[in-house]
């Protein structure tokens, strides 16, 4: 259950690895494919490889910031809920939403249960995929970002975290798939 005063589990190896700020770097080019990866899907109990979607359907990669199963980023929590509430809309348009978190598998299972997540939640506790996509980090966790890939796996839109514009809205993301 989401609680705002329970910080148990926060000070772990991942926290210290991601403590010092590294800004997001706008490195991935529009119109070009993005790096492939494979991560466990906690929601469905399978492994997901990004390249399996290439040539089949567009994908939204939603990197999110969850500190522990009890502590969510105040900017990301409403974004996670909005994506989950609109998951059926993405699916009806043939779009897969892959949410990527740095919480470990056990923490991620609690997140899926507590939030009733329908979309795949991919666990990346080593933060390898976050680092590959250069989303940046600060205060114990990678920063959020969104990447829209077309049916051919090419990047058509990216949104990197800033304090002025935390996450791309569901409406903005949906318009990228037209």
Short mmCIF file of N, CA and C in Angstrom, two decimals:
data_model
loop_
_atom_site.label_atom_id
_atom_site.label_comp_id
_atom_site.label_asym_id
_atom_site.label_seq_id
_atom_site.Cartn_x
_atom_site.Cartn_y
_atom_site.Cartn_z
N UNK A 1 0.83 -1.18 0.00
CA UNK A 1 0.00 0.00 0.00
C UNK A 1 0.88 1.24 0.00
N UNK A 2 0.51 2.24 -0.74
CA UNK A 2 1.26 3.48 -0.83
C UNK A 2 1.19 4.25 0.49
N UNK A 3 2.35 4.50 1.08
CA UNK A 3 2.41 5.31 2.29
C UNK A 3 3.46 6.38 2.09
N UNK A 4 3.25 7.52 2.68
CA UNK A 4 4.18 8.62 2.47
C UNK A 4 5.25 8.74 3.55
N UNK A 5 5.15 7.98 4.63
CA UNK A 5 6.12 8.13 5.70
C UNK A 5 6.93 6.86 5.97
N UNK A 6 6.85 5.89 5.12
CA UNK A 6 7.61 4.65 5.29
C UNK A 6 8.76 4.66 4.30
N UNK A 7 9.97 4.88 4.81
CA UNK A 7 11.15 4.95 3.95
C UNK A 7 12.01 3.70 4.05
N UNK A 8 11.47 2.62 4.63
CA UNK A 8 12.24 1.39 4.73
C UNK A 8 12.55 0.88 3.33
N UNK A 9 13.74 0.42 3.14
CA UNK A 9 14.15 -0.11 1.85
C UNK A 9 14.66 0.95 0.89
N UNK A 10 14.60 2.21 1.26
CA UNK A 10 15.03 3.28 0.36
C UNK A 10 16.54 3.31 0.18
N UNK A 11 17.27 3.15 1.27
CA UNK A 11 18.72 3.25 1.21
C UNK A 11 19.33 1.90 0.84
N UNK A 12 19.35 1.63 -0.46
CA UNK A 12 19.91 0.39 -0.96
C UNK A 12 21.01 0.70 -1.97
N UNK A 13 21.58 -0.34 -2.55
CA UNK A 13 22.68 -0.14 -3.51
C UNK A 13 22.26 0.73 -4.68
N UNK A 14 21.05 0.52 -5.20
CA UNK A 14 20.56 1.33 -6.32
C UNK A 14 20.48 2.80 -5.96
N UNK A 15 20.03 3.09 -4.72
CA UNK A 15 19.91 4.48 -4.27
C UNK A 15 21.27 5.17 -4.34
N UNK A 16 22.29 4.52 -3.81
CA UNK A 16 23.62 5.15 -3.78
C UNK A 16 24.24 5.24 -5.17
N UNK A 17 23.98 4.26 -6.03
CA UNK A 17 24.48 4.31 -7.42
C UNK A 17 23.86 5.46 -8.20
N UNK A 18 22.63 5.82 -7.85
CA UNK A 18 21.90 6.86 -8.58
C UNK A 18 21.77 8.17 -7.81
N UNK A 19 22.54 8.31 -6.74
CA UNK A 19 22.37 9.47 -5.88
C UNK A 19 22.81 10.78 -6.54
N UNK A 20 23.99 10.78 -7.13
CA UNK A 20 24.50 12.02 -7.70
C UNK A 20 23.80 12.34 -9.02
N UNK A 21 23.42 13.60 -9.19
CA UNK A 21 22.66 13.99 -10.39
C UNK A 21 23.47 13.82 -11.68
N UNK A 22 22.83 13.22 -12.66
CA UNK A 22 23.33 13.15 -14.02
C UNK A 22 22.16 13.60 -14.89
N UNK A 23 22.33 14.68 -15.63
CA UNK A 23 21.20 15.17 -16.44
C UNK A 23 20.86 14.21 -17.58
N UNK A 24 19.61 14.27 -18.01
CA UNK A 24 19.18 13.52 -19.19
C UNK A 24 19.90 14.10 -20.40
N UNK A 25 20.33 13.23 -21.29
CA UNK A 25 21.05 13.66 -22.49
C UNK A 25 20.20 13.32 -23.71
N UNK A 26 19.97 14.31 -24.53
CA UNK A 26 19.16 14.15 -25.72
C UNK A 26 20.01 13.51 -26.82
N UNK A 27 20.30 12.20 -26.67
CA UNK A 27 21.22 11.53 -27.56
C UNK A 27 20.55 10.74 -28.68
N UNK A 28 19.41 10.14 -28.40
CA UNK A 28 18.75 9.31 -29.41
C UNK A 28 18.12 10.19 -30.48
N UNK A 29 18.36 9.83 -31.75
CA UNK A 29 17.90 10.65 -32.86
C UNK A 29 16.53 10.20 -33.35
N UNK A 30 15.70 11.17 -33.69
CA UNK A 30 14.39 10.88 -34.29
C UNK A 30 14.59 10.21 -35.64
N UNK A 31 13.70 9.29 -35.96
CA UNK A 31 13.77 8.59 -37.24
C UNK A 31 14.73 7.42 -37.26
N UNK A 32 15.34 7.12 -36.12
CA UNK A 32 16.32 6.04 -36.03
C UNK A 32 15.84 5.05 -34.96
N UNK A 33 16.22 3.79 -35.11
CA UNK A 33 15.87 2.78 -34.12
C UNK A 33 16.55 3.06 -32.78
N UNK A 34 16.00 2.49 -31.73
CA UNK A 34 16.55 2.67 -30.39
C UNK A 34 17.18 1.36 -29.92
N UNK A 35 18.01 1.42 -28.88
CA UNK A 35 18.68 0.20 -28.40
C UNK A 35 17.68 -0.87 -27.94
N UNK A 36 17.98 -2.10 -28.31
CA UNK A 36 17.17 -3.24 -27.90
C UNK A 36 17.49 -3.60 -26.45
N UNK A 37 16.55 -4.24 -25.80
CA UNK A 37 16.76 -4.72 -24.43
C UNK A 37 15.78 -5.84 -24.15
N UNK A 38 16.07 -6.58 -23.09
CA UNK A 38 15.14 -7.60 -22.60
C UNK A 38 15.07 -7.45 -21.09
N UNK A 39 13.83 -7.37 -20.56
CA UNK A 39 13.61 -7.22 -19.13
C UNK A 39 12.42 -8.09 -18.70
N UNK A 40 12.38 -8.48 -17.43
CA UNK A 40 11.22 -9.23 -16.94
C UNK A 40 9.98 -8.34 -16.83
N UNK A 41 8.86 -8.85 -17.31
CA UNK A 41 7.57 -8.17 -17.20
C UNK A 41 6.90 -8.71 -15.94
N UNK A 42 6.82 -7.88 -14.92
CA UNK A 42 6.28 -8.29 -13.63
C UNK A 42 4.76 -8.50 -13.71
N UNK A 43 4.09 -7.69 -14.51
CA UNK A 43 2.64 -7.78 -14.63
C UNK A 43 2.19 -9.13 -15.19
N UNK A 44 2.91 -9.61 -16.20
CA UNK A 44 2.49 -10.83 -16.90
C UNK A 44 3.37 -12.04 -16.63
N UNK A 45 4.46 -11.86 -15.88
CA UNK A 45 5.33 -12.98 -15.53
C UNK A 45 6.12 -13.55 -16.70
N UNK A 46 6.45 -12.72 -17.66
CA UNK A 46 7.22 -13.15 -18.83
C UNK A 46 8.43 -12.24 -19.01
N UNK A 47 9.23 -12.53 -20.01
CA UNK A 47 10.33 -11.63 -20.38
C UNK A 47 9.89 -10.87 -21.63
N UNK A 48 10.25 -9.60 -21.69
CA UNK A 48 9.89 -8.77 -22.84
C UNK A 48 11.16 -8.30 -23.52
N UNK A 49 11.22 -8.53 -24.83
CA UNK A 49 12.34 -8.04 -25.63
C UNK A 49 11.78 -6.99 -26.58
N UNK A 50 12.33 -5.80 -26.55
CA UNK A 50 11.80 -4.70 -27.34
C UNK A 50 11.74 -5.05 -28.83
N UNK A 51 12.75 -5.72 -29.35
CA UNK A 51 12.81 -6.00 -30.79
C UNK A 51 11.67 -6.90 -31.28
N UNK A 52 10.98 -7.60 -30.38
CA UNK A 52 9.85 -8.44 -30.82
C UNK A 52 8.68 -7.60 -31.34
N UNK A 53 8.64 -6.33 -30.99
CA UNK A 53 7.55 -5.45 -31.46
C UNK A 53 7.86 -4.85 -32.83
N UNK A 54 9.14 -4.86 -33.21
CA UNK A 54 9.55 -4.23 -34.47
C UNK A 54 8.84 -4.89 -35.64
N UNK A 55 8.22 -4.06 -36.48
CA UNK A 55 7.49 -4.55 -37.64
C UNK A 55 6.09 -5.02 -37.31
N UNK A 56 5.71 -5.00 -36.02
CA UNK A 56 4.40 -5.49 -35.61
C UNK A 56 3.50 -4.39 -35.07
N UNK A 57 4.03 -3.56 -34.17
CA UNK A 57 3.19 -2.52 -33.59
C UNK A 57 4.04 -1.43 -32.96
N UNK A 58 3.47 -0.22 -32.84
CA UNK A 58 4.18 0.87 -32.18
C UNK A 58 4.24 0.63 -30.66
N UNK A 59 5.22 1.27 -30.03
CA UNK A 59 5.46 1.07 -28.60
C UNK A 59 5.73 2.42 -27.92
N UNK A 60 5.17 2.56 -26.74
CA UNK A 60 5.51 3.67 -25.86
C UNK A 60 6.39 3.10 -24.75
N UNK A 61 7.63 3.59 -24.67
CA UNK A 61 8.50 3.25 -23.55
C UNK A 61 8.34 4.35 -22.51
N UNK A 62 7.80 3.99 -21.36
CA UNK A 62 7.55 4.96 -20.30
C UNK A 62 8.47 4.63 -19.12
N UNK A 63 9.61 5.30 -19.07
CA UNK A 63 10.54 5.13 -17.95
C UNK A 63 9.96 5.91 -16.77
N UNK A 64 9.81 5.24 -15.63
CA UNK A 64 9.19 5.90 -14.49
C UNK A 64 10.10 5.84 -13.27
N UNK A 65 9.82 6.70 -12.34
CA UNK A 65 10.65 6.87 -11.15
C UNK A 65 9.87 6.39 -9.93
N UNK A 66 10.24 5.22 -9.44
CA UNK A 66 9.66 4.67 -8.23
C UNK A 66 10.84 4.37 -7.32
N UNK A 67 10.83 4.92 -6.11
CA UNK A 67 11.96 4.73 -5.20
C UNK A 67 11.91 3.35 -4.54
N UNK A 68 10.77 3.01 -3.96
CA UNK A 68 10.53 1.70 -3.38
C UNK A 68 9.05 1.40 -3.61
N UNK A 69 8.62 0.21 -3.22
CA UNK A 69 7.21 -0.15 -3.38
C UNK A 69 6.29 0.74 -2.53
N UNK A 70 6.89 1.55 -1.65
CA UNK A 70 6.10 2.42 -0.78
C UNK A 70 6.33 3.90 -1.08
N UNK A 71 7.34 4.21 -1.87
CA UNK A 71 7.70 5.59 -2.15
C UNK A 71 7.77 5.86 -3.65
N UNK A 72 6.83 6.65 -4.14
CA UNK A 72 6.78 7.02 -5.55
C UNK A 72 7.24 8.45 -5.72
N UNK A 73 7.79 8.75 -6.87
CA UNK A 73 8.10 10.12 -7.22
C UNK A 73 6.77 10.88 -7.30
N UNK A 74 6.68 12.07 -6.68
CA UNK A 74 5.41 12.80 -6.72
C UNK A 74 5.02 13.25 -8.13
N UNK A 75 5.98 13.36 -9.04
CA UNK A 75 5.67 13.72 -10.43
C UNK A 75 5.25 12.49 -11.24
N UNK A 76 5.78 11.33 -10.87
CA UNK A 76 5.53 10.11 -11.65
C UNK A 76 4.28 9.36 -11.21
N UNK A 77 3.95 9.43 -9.94
CA UNK A 77 2.78 8.69 -9.45
C UNK A 77 1.51 9.02 -10.24
N UNK A 78 1.18 10.31 -10.43
CA UNK A 78 -0.03 10.60 -11.23
C UNK A 78 0.13 10.17 -12.70
N UNK A 79 1.35 10.20 -13.21
CA UNK A 79 1.60 9.78 -14.60
C UNK A 79 1.38 8.28 -14.75
N UNK A 80 1.87 7.50 -13.78
CA UNK A 80 1.67 6.05 -13.79
C UNK A 80 0.17 5.74 -13.78
N UNK A 81 -0.56 6.42 -12.89
CA UNK A 81 -2.00 6.20 -12.79
C UNK A 81 -2.71 6.59 -14.09
N UNK A 82 -2.32 7.70 -14.70
CA UNK A 82 -2.96 8.15 -15.94
C UNK A 82 -2.68 7.17 -17.09
N UNK A 83 -1.45 6.68 -17.20
CA UNK A 83 -1.15 5.70 -18.24
C UNK A 83 -1.94 4.42 -18.03
N UNK A 84 -2.03 3.98 -16.78
CA UNK A 84 -2.78 2.77 -16.48
C UNK A 84 -4.27 2.94 -16.78
N UNK A 85 -4.83 4.10 -16.43
CA UNK A 85 -6.25 4.37 -16.69
C UNK A 85 -6.55 4.44 -18.19
N UNK A 86 -5.53 4.81 -18.98
CA UNK A 86 -5.72 4.95 -20.42
C UNK A 86 -5.09 3.82 -21.22
N UNK A 87 -4.67 2.77 -20.54
CA UNK A 87 -4.02 1.65 -21.22
C UNK A 87 -4.93 1.04 -22.28
N UNK A 88 -6.20 0.89 -21.99
CA UNK A 88 -7.14 0.32 -22.97
C UNK A 88 -7.21 1.18 -24.23
N UNK A 89 -7.10 2.50 -24.07
CA UNK A 89 -7.11 3.40 -25.24
C UNK A 89 -5.87 3.17 -26.11
N UNK A 90 -4.70 3.04 -25.47
CA UNK A 90 -3.48 2.74 -26.22
C UNK A 90 -3.64 1.41 -26.96
N UNK A 91 -4.11 0.38 -26.25
CA UNK A 91 -4.27 -0.95 -26.84
C UNK A 91 -5.26 -0.93 -28.00
N UNK A 92 -6.36 -0.17 -27.85
CA UNK A 92 -7.35 -0.11 -28.93
C UNK A 92 -6.78 0.51 -30.20
N UNK A 93 -5.72 1.29 -30.05
CA UNK A 93 -5.04 1.88 -31.21
C UNK A 93 -3.86 1.03 -31.68
N UNK A 94 -3.71 -0.15 -31.07
CA UNK A 94 -2.64 -1.05 -31.48
C UNK A 94 -1.29 -0.72 -30.91
N UNK A 95 -1.25 0.06 -29.84
CA UNK A 95 0.00 0.52 -29.23
C UNK A 95 0.25 -0.26 -27.94
N UNK A 96 1.49 -0.73 -27.77
CA UNK A 96 1.86 -1.35 -26.50
C UNK A 96 2.57 -0.32 -25.63
N UNK A 97 2.22 -0.28 -24.36
CA UNK A 97 2.87 0.59 -23.38
C UNK A 97 3.75 -0.29 -22.52
N UNK A 98 5.04 -0.01 -22.51
CA UNK A 98 5.98 -0.72 -21.67
C UNK A 98 6.50 0.25 -20.62
N UNK A 99 6.06 0.08 -19.38
CA UNK A 99 6.55 0.94 -18.30
C UNK A 99 7.78 0.28 -17.70
N UNK A 100 8.83 1.06 -17.54
CA UNK A 100 10.10 0.54 -17.04
C UNK A 100 10.41 1.21 -15.71
N UNK A 101 10.70 0.38 -14.70
CA UNK A 101 11.00 0.86 -13.36
C UNK A 101 12.34 0.32 -12.90
N UNK A 102 12.96 1.01 -11.96
CA UNK A 102 14.23 0.53 -11.41
C UNK A 102 14.03 -0.26 -10.12
N UNK A 103 12.78 -0.46 -9.72
CA UNK A 103 12.53 -1.29 -8.54
C UNK A 103 12.81 -2.74 -8.89
N UNK A 104 13.22 -3.52 -7.88
CA UNK A 104 13.51 -4.93 -8.13
C UNK A 104 12.20 -5.70 -8.32
N UNK A 105 12.32 -6.98 -8.64
CA UNK A 105 11.13 -7.76 -8.98
C UNK A 105 10.14 -7.84 -7.82
N UNK A 106 10.64 -8.02 -6.60
CA UNK A 106 9.74 -8.12 -5.44
C UNK A 106 8.99 -6.80 -5.21
N UNK A 107 9.72 -5.69 -5.25
CA UNK A 107 9.08 -4.37 -5.09
C UNK A 107 8.10 -4.12 -6.23
N UNK A 108 8.49 -4.49 -7.44
CA UNK A 108 7.64 -4.27 -8.60
C UNK A 108 6.34 -5.06 -8.52
N UNK A 109 6.40 -6.27 -7.98
CA UNK A 109 5.18 -7.08 -7.80
C UNK A 109 4.19 -6.37 -6.87
N UNK A 110 4.70 -5.73 -5.83
CA UNK A 110 3.84 -4.99 -4.91
C UNK A 110 3.23 -3.78 -5.61
N UNK A 111 4.03 -3.09 -6.44
CA UNK A 111 3.53 -1.94 -7.20
C UNK A 111 2.40 -2.38 -8.13
N UNK A 112 2.60 -3.47 -8.86
CA UNK A 112 1.58 -3.98 -9.79
C UNK A 112 0.28 -4.26 -9.04
N UNK A 113 0.41 -4.92 -7.89
CA UNK A 113 -0.76 -5.27 -7.10
C UNK A 113 -1.45 -4.03 -6.52
N UNK A 114 -0.68 -3.16 -5.88
CA UNK A 114 -1.26 -1.98 -5.22
C UNK A 114 -1.94 -1.03 -6.20
N UNK A 115 -1.35 -0.88 -7.38
CA UNK A 115 -1.91 0.07 -8.35
C UNK A 115 -2.83 -0.60 -9.35
N UNK A 116 -2.95 -1.92 -9.29
CA UNK A 116 -3.80 -2.64 -10.24
C UNK A 116 -3.34 -2.43 -11.67
N UNK A 117 -2.03 -2.47 -11.88
CA UNK A 117 -1.50 -2.18 -13.22
C UNK A 117 -1.95 -3.22 -14.23
N UNK A 118 -2.40 -2.72 -15.37
CA UNK A 118 -2.79 -3.56 -16.49
C UNK A 118 -1.65 -3.64 -17.50
N UNK A 119 -0.92 -2.55 -17.65
CA UNK A 119 0.17 -2.49 -18.63
C UNK A 119 1.39 -3.23 -18.09
N UNK A 120 2.25 -3.72 -18.98
CA UNK A 120 3.46 -4.38 -18.54
C UNK A 120 4.35 -3.43 -17.72
N UNK A 121 4.83 -3.93 -16.58
CA UNK A 121 5.80 -3.20 -15.76
C UNK A 121 7.10 -3.99 -15.82
N UNK A 122 8.10 -3.40 -16.47
CA UNK A 122 9.38 -4.07 -16.66
C UNK A 122 10.36 -3.62 -15.58
N UNK A 123 11.01 -4.59 -14.95
CA UNK A 123 11.91 -4.33 -13.83
C UNK A 123 13.36 -4.26 -14.31
N UNK A 124 14.02 -3.12 -14.01
CA UNK A 124 15.41 -2.88 -14.38
C UNK A 124 16.19 -2.38 -13.17
N UNK A 125 16.36 -3.20 -12.11
CA UNK A 125 17.02 -2.73 -10.90
C UNK A 125 18.49 -2.38 -11.08
N UNK A 126 19.13 -2.91 -12.11
CA UNK A 126 20.53 -2.55 -12.38
C UNK A 126 20.61 -1.18 -13.06
N UNK A 127 19.47 -0.69 -13.54
CA UNK A 127 19.34 0.60 -14.25
C UNK A 127 20.10 0.60 -15.58
N UNK A 128 20.41 -0.58 -16.09
CA UNK A 128 21.15 -0.70 -17.34
C UNK A 128 20.40 -0.06 -18.52
N UNK A 129 19.09 -0.33 -18.62
CA UNK A 129 18.31 0.23 -19.73
C UNK A 129 18.13 1.74 -19.54
N UNK A 130 17.91 2.17 -18.31
CA UNK A 130 17.83 3.61 -18.03
C UNK A 130 19.11 4.30 -18.50
N UNK A 131 20.26 3.71 -18.20
CA UNK A 131 21.55 4.29 -18.58
C UNK A 131 21.76 4.26 -20.09
N UNK A 132 21.34 3.17 -20.72
CA UNK A 132 21.47 3.06 -22.18
C UNK A 132 20.68 4.15 -22.88
N UNK A 133 19.51 4.47 -22.35
CA UNK A 133 18.65 5.50 -22.95
C UNK A 133 18.99 6.91 -22.45
N UNK A 134 19.99 7.02 -21.57
CA UNK A 134 20.52 8.30 -21.09
C UNK A 134 19.43 9.21 -20.51
N UNK A 135 18.57 8.63 -19.65
CA UNK A 135 17.48 9.42 -19.08
C UNK A 135 17.92 10.27 -17.90
N UNK A 136 19.12 10.03 -17.37
CA UNK A 136 19.62 10.79 -16.24
C UNK A 136 19.20 10.19 -14.91
N UNK A 137 19.71 10.77 -13.84
CA UNK A 137 19.42 10.27 -12.50
C UNK A 137 19.59 11.39 -11.49
N UNK A 138 18.97 11.22 -10.31
CA UNK A 138 19.12 12.18 -9.21
C UNK A 138 18.50 11.61 -7.96
N UNK A 139 19.13 11.87 -6.84
CA UNK A 139 18.59 11.55 -5.52
C UNK A 139 18.08 10.12 -5.39
N UNK A 140 18.85 9.17 -5.88
CA UNK A 140 18.56 7.77 -5.62
C UNK A 140 17.81 6.99 -6.67
N UNK A 141 17.41 7.61 -7.77
CA UNK A 141 16.68 6.87 -8.80
C UNK A 141 16.87 7.53 -10.16
N UNK A 142 16.76 6.74 -11.23
CA UNK A 142 16.80 7.33 -12.57
C UNK A 142 15.61 8.27 -12.77
N UNK A 143 15.76 9.19 -13.71
CA UNK A 143 14.71 10.15 -14.01
C UNK A 143 13.70 9.55 -15.00
N UNK A 144 12.47 10.06 -15.00
CA UNK A 144 11.47 9.57 -15.95
C UNK A 144 11.72 10.10 -17.36
N UNK A 145 11.21 9.37 -18.33
CA UNK A 145 11.28 9.78 -19.73
C UNK A 145 10.28 8.95 -20.51
N UNK A 146 9.89 9.46 -21.68
CA UNK A 146 8.99 8.72 -22.55
C UNK A 146 9.57 8.73 -23.97
N UNK A 147 9.52 7.56 -24.62
CA UNK A 147 9.99 7.40 -25.99
C UNK A 147 8.88 6.71 -26.78
N UNK A 148 8.49 7.32 -27.89
CA UNK A 148 7.46 6.76 -28.76
C UNK A 148 8.17 6.17 -29.98
N UNK A 149 7.93 4.87 -30.19
CA UNK A 149 8.52 4.17 -31.33
C UNK A 149 7.42 3.79 -32.30
N UNK A 150 7.67 4.01 -33.58
CA UNK A 150 6.67 3.62 -34.57
C UNK A 150 6.71 2.11 -34.80
N UNK A 151 5.86 1.63 -35.69
CA UNK A 151 5.74 0.19 -35.95
C UNK A 151 7.08 -0.43 -36.38
N UNK A 152 7.94 0.37 -37.01
CA UNK A 152 9.24 -0.12 -37.47
C UNK A 152 10.33 0.03 -36.42
N UNK A 153 9.95 0.46 -35.22
CA UNK A 153 10.92 0.60 -34.13
C UNK A 153 11.73 1.87 -34.16
N UNK A 154 11.32 2.82 -35.00
CA UNK A 154 12.05 4.10 -35.09
C UNK A 154 11.47 5.11 -34.12
N UNK A 155 12.34 5.90 -33.54
CA UNK A 155 11.96 6.92 -32.57
C UNK A 155 11.24 8.07 -33.27
N UNK A 156 9.99 8.34 -32.86
CA UNK A 156 9.24 9.45 -33.45
C UNK A 156 9.00 10.58 -32.45
N UNK A 157 9.21 10.32 -31.17
CA UNK A 157 9.01 11.35 -30.15
C UNK A 157 9.76 10.93 -28.89
N UNK A 158 10.32 11.92 -28.21
CA UNK A 158 10.95 11.66 -26.91
C UNK A 158 10.65 12.81 -25.98
N UNK A 159 10.49 12.48 -24.73
CA UNK A 159 10.30 13.49 -23.70
C UNK A 159 11.21 13.13 -22.54
N UNK A 160 12.13 14.03 -22.22
CA UNK A 160 13.05 13.83 -21.11
C UNK A 160 12.64 14.73 -19.96
N UNK A 161 12.82 14.26 -18.76
CA UNK A 161 12.42 14.99 -17.56
C UNK A 161 13.10 16.35 -17.47
N UNK A 162 12.31 17.32 -17.05
CA UNK A 162 12.83 18.61 -16.61
C UNK A 162 11.92 19.08 -15.48
N UNK A 163 12.40 19.98 -14.65
CA UNK A 163 11.56 20.45 -13.55
C UNK A 163 10.39 21.27 -14.05
N UNK A 164 10.46 21.76 -15.27
CA UNK A 164 9.35 22.53 -15.84
C UNK A 164 8.32 21.63 -16.53
N UNK A 165 8.77 20.48 -17.00
CA UNK A 165 7.90 19.58 -17.75
C UNK A 165 8.29 18.14 -17.40
N UNK A 166 7.67 17.60 -16.36
CA UNK A 166 8.09 16.32 -15.77
C UNK A 166 7.88 15.12 -16.69
N UNK A 167 6.66 14.93 -17.14
CA UNK A 167 6.28 13.79 -17.98
C UNK A 167 5.34 14.28 -19.08
N UNK A 168 5.43 13.65 -20.25
CA UNK A 168 4.51 13.99 -21.32
C UNK A 168 3.11 13.47 -20.95
N UNK A 169 2.11 14.28 -21.20
CA UNK A 169 0.74 13.89 -20.86
C UNK A 169 0.27 12.74 -21.74
N UNK A 170 -0.75 12.03 -21.27
CA UNK A 170 -1.33 10.95 -22.07
C UNK A 170 -1.80 11.49 -23.42
N UNK A 171 -2.42 12.66 -23.43
CA UNK A 171 -2.92 13.25 -24.67
C UNK A 171 -1.77 13.52 -25.64
N UNK A 172 -0.68 14.08 -25.14
CA UNK A 172 0.49 14.35 -25.99
C UNK A 172 1.04 13.05 -26.54
N UNK A 173 1.13 12.04 -25.70
CA UNK A 173 1.66 10.76 -26.16
C UNK A 173 0.77 10.11 -27.21
N UNK A 174 -0.54 10.12 -26.99
CA UNK A 174 -1.45 9.53 -27.96
C UNK A 174 -1.38 10.22 -29.32
N UNK A 175 -1.19 11.54 -29.34
CA UNK A 175 -1.14 12.26 -30.61
C UNK A 175 0.11 11.90 -31.42
N UNK A 176 1.13 11.35 -30.78
CA UNK A 176 2.36 10.98 -31.49
C UNK A 176 2.17 9.73 -32.36
N UNK A 177 1.09 9.01 -32.14
CA UNK A 177 0.86 7.76 -32.86
C UNK A 177 -0.06 7.94 -34.07
N UNK A 178 -0.38 9.14 -34.44
CA UNK A 178 -1.29 9.35 -35.59
C UNK A 178 -0.59 9.12 -36.90
#
